[in-house]
Short mmCIF file of C-alpha atoms in Angstrom, two decimals:
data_model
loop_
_atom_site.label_atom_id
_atom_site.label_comp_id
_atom_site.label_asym_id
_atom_site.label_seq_id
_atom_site.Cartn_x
_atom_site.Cartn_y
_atom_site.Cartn_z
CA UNK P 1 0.00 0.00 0.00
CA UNK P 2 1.79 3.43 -1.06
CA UNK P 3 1.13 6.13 1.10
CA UNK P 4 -0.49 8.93 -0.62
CA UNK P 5 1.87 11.79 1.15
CA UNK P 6 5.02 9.36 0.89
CA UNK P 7 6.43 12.00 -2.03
CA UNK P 8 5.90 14.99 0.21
CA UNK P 9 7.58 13.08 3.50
CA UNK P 10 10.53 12.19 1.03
CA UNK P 11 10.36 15.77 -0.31
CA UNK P 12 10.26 17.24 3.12
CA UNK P 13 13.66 14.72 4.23
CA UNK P 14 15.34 15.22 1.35
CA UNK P 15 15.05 19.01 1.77
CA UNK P 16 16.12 18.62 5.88
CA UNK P 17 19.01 16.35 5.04
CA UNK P 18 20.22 19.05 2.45
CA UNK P 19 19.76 21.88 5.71
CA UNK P 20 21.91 19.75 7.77
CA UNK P 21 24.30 18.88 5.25
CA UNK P 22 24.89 22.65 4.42
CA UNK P 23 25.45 23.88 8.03
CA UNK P 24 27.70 20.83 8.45
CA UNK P 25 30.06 22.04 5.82
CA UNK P 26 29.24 26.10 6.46
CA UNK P 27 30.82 25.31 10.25
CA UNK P 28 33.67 23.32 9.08
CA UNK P 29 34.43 25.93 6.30
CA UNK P 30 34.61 28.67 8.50
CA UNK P 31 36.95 26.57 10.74
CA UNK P 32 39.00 25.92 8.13
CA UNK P 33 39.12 29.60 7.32
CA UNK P 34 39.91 30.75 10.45
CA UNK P 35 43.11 28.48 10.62
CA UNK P 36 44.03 29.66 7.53
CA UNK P 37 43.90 33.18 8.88
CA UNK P 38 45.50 32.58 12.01
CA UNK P 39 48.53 30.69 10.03
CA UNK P 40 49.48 33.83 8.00
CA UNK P 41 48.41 37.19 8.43
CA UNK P 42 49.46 38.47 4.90
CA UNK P 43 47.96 37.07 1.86
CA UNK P 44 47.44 37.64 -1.46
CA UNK P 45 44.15 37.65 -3.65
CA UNK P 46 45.38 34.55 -4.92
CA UNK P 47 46.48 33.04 -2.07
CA UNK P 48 43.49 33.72 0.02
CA UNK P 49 41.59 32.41 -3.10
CA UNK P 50 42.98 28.91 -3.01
CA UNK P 51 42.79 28.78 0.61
CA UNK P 52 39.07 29.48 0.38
CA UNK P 53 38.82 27.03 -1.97
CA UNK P 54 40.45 24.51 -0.43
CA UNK P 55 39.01 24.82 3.16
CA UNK P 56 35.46 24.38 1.40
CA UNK P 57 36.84 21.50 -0.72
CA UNK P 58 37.86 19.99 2.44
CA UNK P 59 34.93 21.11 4.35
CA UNK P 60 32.31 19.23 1.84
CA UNK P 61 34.63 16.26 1.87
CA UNK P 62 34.90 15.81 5.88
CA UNK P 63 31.24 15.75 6.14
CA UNK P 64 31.32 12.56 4.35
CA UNK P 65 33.58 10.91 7.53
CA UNK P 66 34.95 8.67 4.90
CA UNK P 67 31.93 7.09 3.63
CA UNK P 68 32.20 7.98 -0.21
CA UNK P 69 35.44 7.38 -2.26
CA UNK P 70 35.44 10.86 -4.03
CA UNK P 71 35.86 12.41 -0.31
CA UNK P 72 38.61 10.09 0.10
CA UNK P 73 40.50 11.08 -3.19
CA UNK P 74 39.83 14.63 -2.38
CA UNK P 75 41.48 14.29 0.63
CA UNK P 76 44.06 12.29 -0.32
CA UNK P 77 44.84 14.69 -3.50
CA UNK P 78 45.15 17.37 -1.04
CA UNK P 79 47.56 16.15 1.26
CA UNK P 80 49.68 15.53 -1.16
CA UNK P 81 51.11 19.14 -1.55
CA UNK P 82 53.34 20.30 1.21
CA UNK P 83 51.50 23.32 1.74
CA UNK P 84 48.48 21.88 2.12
CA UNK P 85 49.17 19.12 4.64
CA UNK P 86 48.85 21.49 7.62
CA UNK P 87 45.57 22.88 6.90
CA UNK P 88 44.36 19.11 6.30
CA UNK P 89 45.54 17.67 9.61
CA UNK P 90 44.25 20.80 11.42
CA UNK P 91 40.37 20.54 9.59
CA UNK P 92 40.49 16.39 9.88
CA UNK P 93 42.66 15.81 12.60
CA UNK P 94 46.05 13.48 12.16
CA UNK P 95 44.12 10.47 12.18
CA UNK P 96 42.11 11.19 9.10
CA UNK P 97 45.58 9.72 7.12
CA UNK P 98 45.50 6.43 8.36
CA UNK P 99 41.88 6.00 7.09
CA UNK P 100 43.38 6.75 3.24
CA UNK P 101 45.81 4.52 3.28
CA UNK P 102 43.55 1.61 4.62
CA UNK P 103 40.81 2.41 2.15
CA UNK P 104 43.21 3.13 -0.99
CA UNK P 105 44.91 -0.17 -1.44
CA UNK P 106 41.11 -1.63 -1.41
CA UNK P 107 39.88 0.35 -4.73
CA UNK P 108 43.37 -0.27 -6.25
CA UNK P 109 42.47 -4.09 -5.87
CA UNK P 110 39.27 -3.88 -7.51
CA UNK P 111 40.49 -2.46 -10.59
CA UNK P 112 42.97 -4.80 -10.41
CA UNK P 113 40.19 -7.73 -10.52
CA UNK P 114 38.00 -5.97 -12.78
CA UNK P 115 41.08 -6.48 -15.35
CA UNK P 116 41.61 -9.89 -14.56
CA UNK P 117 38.14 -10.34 -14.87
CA UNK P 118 37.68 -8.45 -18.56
CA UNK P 119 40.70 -10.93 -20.07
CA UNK P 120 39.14 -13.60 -19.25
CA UNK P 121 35.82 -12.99 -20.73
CA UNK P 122 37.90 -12.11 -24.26
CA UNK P 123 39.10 -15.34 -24.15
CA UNK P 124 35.59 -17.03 -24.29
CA UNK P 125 34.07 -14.29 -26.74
CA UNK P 126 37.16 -16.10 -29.25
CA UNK P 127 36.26 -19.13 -29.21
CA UNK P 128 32.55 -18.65 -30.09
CA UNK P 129 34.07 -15.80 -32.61
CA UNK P 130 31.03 -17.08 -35.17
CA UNK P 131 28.08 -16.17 -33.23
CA UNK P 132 29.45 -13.09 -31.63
CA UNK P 133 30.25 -12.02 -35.06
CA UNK P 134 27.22 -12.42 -36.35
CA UNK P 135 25.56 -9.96 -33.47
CA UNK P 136 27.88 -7.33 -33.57
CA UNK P 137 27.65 -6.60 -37.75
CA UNK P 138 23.62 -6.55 -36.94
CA UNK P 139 23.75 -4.12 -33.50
CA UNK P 140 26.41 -1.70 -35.02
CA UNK P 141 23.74 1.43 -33.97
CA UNK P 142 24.18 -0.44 -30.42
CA UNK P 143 27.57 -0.72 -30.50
CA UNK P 144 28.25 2.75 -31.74
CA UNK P 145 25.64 4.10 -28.63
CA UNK P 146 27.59 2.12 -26.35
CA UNK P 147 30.88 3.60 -27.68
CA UNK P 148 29.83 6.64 -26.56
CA UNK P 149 28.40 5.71 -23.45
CA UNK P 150 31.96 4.78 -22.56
CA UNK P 151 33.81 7.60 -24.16
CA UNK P 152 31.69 9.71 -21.58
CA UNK P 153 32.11 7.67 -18.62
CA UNK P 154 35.75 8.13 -19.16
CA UNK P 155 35.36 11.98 -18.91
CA UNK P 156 33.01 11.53 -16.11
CA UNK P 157 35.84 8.91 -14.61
CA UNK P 158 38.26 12.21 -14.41
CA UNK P 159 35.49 14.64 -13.21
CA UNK P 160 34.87 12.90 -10.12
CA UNK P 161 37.58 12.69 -8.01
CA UNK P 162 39.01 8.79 -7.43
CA UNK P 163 36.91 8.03 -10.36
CA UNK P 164 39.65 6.10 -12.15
CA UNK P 165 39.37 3.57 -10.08
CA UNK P 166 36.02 2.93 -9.90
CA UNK P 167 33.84 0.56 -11.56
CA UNK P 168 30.77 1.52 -13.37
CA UNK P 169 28.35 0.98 -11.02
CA UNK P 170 30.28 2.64 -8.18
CA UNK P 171 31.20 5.41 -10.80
CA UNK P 172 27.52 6.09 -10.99
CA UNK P 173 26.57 6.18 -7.32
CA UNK P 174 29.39 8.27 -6.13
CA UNK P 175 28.74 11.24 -8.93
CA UNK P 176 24.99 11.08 -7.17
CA UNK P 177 26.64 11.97 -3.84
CA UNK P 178 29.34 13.87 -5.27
CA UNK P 179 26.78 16.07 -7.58
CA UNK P 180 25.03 16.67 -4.50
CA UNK P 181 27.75 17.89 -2.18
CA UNK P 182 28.84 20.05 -4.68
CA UNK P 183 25.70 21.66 -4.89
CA UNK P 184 25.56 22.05 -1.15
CA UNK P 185 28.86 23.55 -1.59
CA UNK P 186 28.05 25.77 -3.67
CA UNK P 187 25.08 27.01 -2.17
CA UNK P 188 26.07 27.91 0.71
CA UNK P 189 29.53 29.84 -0.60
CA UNK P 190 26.97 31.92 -2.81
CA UNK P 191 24.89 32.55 0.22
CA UNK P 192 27.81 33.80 1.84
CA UNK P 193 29.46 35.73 -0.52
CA UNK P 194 26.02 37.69 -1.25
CA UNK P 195 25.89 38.33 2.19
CA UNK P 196 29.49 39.86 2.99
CA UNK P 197 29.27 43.13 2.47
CA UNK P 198 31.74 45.15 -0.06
CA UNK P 199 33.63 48.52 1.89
CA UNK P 200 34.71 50.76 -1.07
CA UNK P 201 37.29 52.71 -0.34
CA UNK C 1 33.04 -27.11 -18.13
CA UNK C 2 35.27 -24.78 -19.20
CA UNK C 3 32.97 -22.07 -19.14
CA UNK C 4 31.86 -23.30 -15.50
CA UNK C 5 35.96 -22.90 -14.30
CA UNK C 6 35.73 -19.34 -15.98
CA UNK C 7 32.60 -17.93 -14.65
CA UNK C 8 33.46 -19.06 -11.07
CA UNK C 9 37.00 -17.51 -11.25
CA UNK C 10 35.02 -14.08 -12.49
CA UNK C 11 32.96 -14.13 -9.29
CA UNK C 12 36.05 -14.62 -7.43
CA UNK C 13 37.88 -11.96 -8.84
CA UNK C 14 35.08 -10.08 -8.93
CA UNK C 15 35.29 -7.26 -6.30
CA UNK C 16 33.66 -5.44 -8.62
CA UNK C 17 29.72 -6.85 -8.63
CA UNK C 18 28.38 -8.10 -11.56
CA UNK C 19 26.48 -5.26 -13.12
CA UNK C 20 22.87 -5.31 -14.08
CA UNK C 21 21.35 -3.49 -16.67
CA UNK C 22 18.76 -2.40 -14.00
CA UNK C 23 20.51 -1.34 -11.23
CA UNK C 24 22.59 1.23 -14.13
CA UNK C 25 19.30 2.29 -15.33
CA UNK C 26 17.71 3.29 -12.34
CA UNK C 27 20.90 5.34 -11.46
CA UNK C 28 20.74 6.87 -14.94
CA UNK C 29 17.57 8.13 -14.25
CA UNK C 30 18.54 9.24 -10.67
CA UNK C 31 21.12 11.48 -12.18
CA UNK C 32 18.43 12.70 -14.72
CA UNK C 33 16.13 14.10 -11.89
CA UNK C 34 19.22 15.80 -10.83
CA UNK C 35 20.00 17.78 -13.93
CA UNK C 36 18.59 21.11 -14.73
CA UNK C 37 18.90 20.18 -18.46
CA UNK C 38 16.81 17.38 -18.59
CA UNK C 39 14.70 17.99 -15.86
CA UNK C 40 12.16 20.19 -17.21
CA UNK C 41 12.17 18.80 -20.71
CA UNK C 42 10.89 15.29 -21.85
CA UNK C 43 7.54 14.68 -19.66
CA UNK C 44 6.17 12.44 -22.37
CA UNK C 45 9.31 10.12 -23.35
CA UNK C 46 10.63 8.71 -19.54
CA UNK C 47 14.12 9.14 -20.28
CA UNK C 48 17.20 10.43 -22.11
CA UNK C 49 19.25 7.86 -23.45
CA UNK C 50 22.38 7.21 -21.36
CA UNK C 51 25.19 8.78 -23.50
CA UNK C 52 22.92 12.07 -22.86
CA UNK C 53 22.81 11.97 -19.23
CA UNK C 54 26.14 11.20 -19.01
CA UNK C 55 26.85 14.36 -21.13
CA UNK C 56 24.93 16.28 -18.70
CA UNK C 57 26.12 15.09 -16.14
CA UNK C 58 30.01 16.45 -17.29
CA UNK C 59 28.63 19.68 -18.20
CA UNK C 60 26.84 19.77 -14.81
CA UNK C 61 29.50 18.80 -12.92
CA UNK C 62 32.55 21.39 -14.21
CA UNK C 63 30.15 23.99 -14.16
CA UNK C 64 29.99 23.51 -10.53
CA UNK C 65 33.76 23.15 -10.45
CA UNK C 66 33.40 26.94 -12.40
CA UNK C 67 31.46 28.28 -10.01
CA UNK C 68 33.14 27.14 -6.96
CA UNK C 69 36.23 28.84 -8.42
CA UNK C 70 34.45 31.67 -9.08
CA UNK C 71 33.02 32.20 -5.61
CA UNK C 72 36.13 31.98 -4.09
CA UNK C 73 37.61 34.24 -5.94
CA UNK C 74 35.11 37.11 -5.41
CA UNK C 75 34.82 35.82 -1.69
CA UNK C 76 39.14 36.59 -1.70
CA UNK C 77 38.58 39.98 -2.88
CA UNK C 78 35.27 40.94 -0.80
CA UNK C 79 37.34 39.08 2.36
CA UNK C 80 40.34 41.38 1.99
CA UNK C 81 38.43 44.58 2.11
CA UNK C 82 36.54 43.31 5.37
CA UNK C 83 37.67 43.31 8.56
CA UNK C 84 36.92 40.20 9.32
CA UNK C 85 34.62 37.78 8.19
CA UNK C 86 32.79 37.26 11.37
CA UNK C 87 29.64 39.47 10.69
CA UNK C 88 28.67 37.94 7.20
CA UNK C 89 29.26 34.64 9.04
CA UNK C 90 26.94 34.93 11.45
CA UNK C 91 24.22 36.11 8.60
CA UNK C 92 24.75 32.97 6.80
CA UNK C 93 24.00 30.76 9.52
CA UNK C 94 20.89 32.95 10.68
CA UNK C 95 19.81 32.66 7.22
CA UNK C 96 19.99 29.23 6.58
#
């Protein structure tokens, strides 16, 4: 039996879940921006630029607490520049590295396997080469469609961050999340910026 | 036989699940809802074919990237004339 309001209830979570995600990341933005201002008192445009940026990068990704891969690779991309590693202990705390380099290895394995597992199956497709043959020459509009499919999913692969090494199905279900922080992100950075207000001097 | 050995060494090297055609689809049409560009249009055909959405989905997704760039770099310019960004803060969580 559906429940007649079920699409409003989901409507009405769905919009609460967004609330909480955004003052989740607004707090831990503003953290991050305040160590960033504490750490040095002179910066340029560009310099306070990137460190906006990255304390909101950081910010969206920590609200995850390591349940996605893209917050993972996000994290993990960051630290990886000396300057950066400071401002990433400081917003995750030290133990946040340990997590990577548990979860890492893992998705390195499975694209690993999923190679393994793709020579395999070319090895069977040659040795019934006659009927394969026959349904690829009559699905060429398929096989052209599906040619595309995967010339996108390779620029989607590189849009996402860890999406190398994710399989298609995980591929698809992190660029929900990730399309969704993002948004959250940058919500609440245009709420913000519309509501600092401008001195002219 | 052989094609017993094979398929049982794919599910054991296969970290990666095996992939059905429904479980992509219904994602597919998850990110659909999620696009502006394909929201609106289309209320008589259910669904843009997959190459599409996945089209949309890039667009989508670095003009996000854009505009997160953007943002912080007005934010860098409007924070360097303030004081400090306390005040605005507060705002922003009021207004939430």
């Amino acid at each position: 039996m559906c429940n007649p309001s079920g699409n409003q209830l989901d409507n009405v979570s769905r919009r609460n879940s967004a609330r909480m995600l955004k003052q989740e990341f607004l707090k831990k933005w503003i953290m991050g921006l305040q160590i960033c201002s504490a750490s040095k008192k002179e910066m340029s445009i560009l310099e306070r630029k990137k460190a906006i940026k990255l304390s909101a990068d950081l910010a969206m990704a920590s609200t995850k607490n390591g349940t996605t891969n893209w917050s993972l690779a996000l994290i993990s991309n960051a630290s990886k520049e000396n300057d950066n590693k400071t401002l990433v202990d400081q917003m995750l705390g030290n133990h946040h590295s340990e997590k990577i380099s548990t979860k890492r290895p893992s998705i390195v394995s499975i694209f690993r396997n999923k190679r393994v597992a793709t020579c395999r199956g070319k090895k069977i497709l040659k040795k019934r080469g006659g009927i394969r043959r026959a349904k690829k020459m009559a699905s060429s509009a398929t096989s052209i469609a599906k040619r595309l499919v995967k010339k996108r999913t390779q620029v989607l692969k590189r849009l996402v961050p860890g999406g190398e090494y994710m399989d298609e199905l995980n591929l698809m279900e992190e660029t929900l999340d990730y399309i969704l922080s993002l948004r959250a992100q940058v919500d609440v950075m245009r709420h913000f910026a519309n509501a600092t207000p401008k001195f002219e001097s | 036989m052989s094609s017993r050995r094979s398929r049982s060494r794919q599910a054991a090297a296969g970290v990666s699940r095996n992939i059905s055609d429904d479980q992509i689809n219904e994602l597919v049409s998850k990110l659909q809802e999620l696009l502006p560009e394909l929201r609106h249009s289309r209320s008589h055909s259910d669904k843009a074919s997959a190459a599409r959405v996945l089209q949309e989905t890039c667009n989508y997704i670095r003009s996000l990237h854009r505009e997160v760039d953007d943002l912080s770099e007005r934010l860098s310019e409007l924070l360097a004339t303030t004081d400090g960004p306390q005040a605005a803060m507060i705002r922003s969580l009021l207004s939430q």
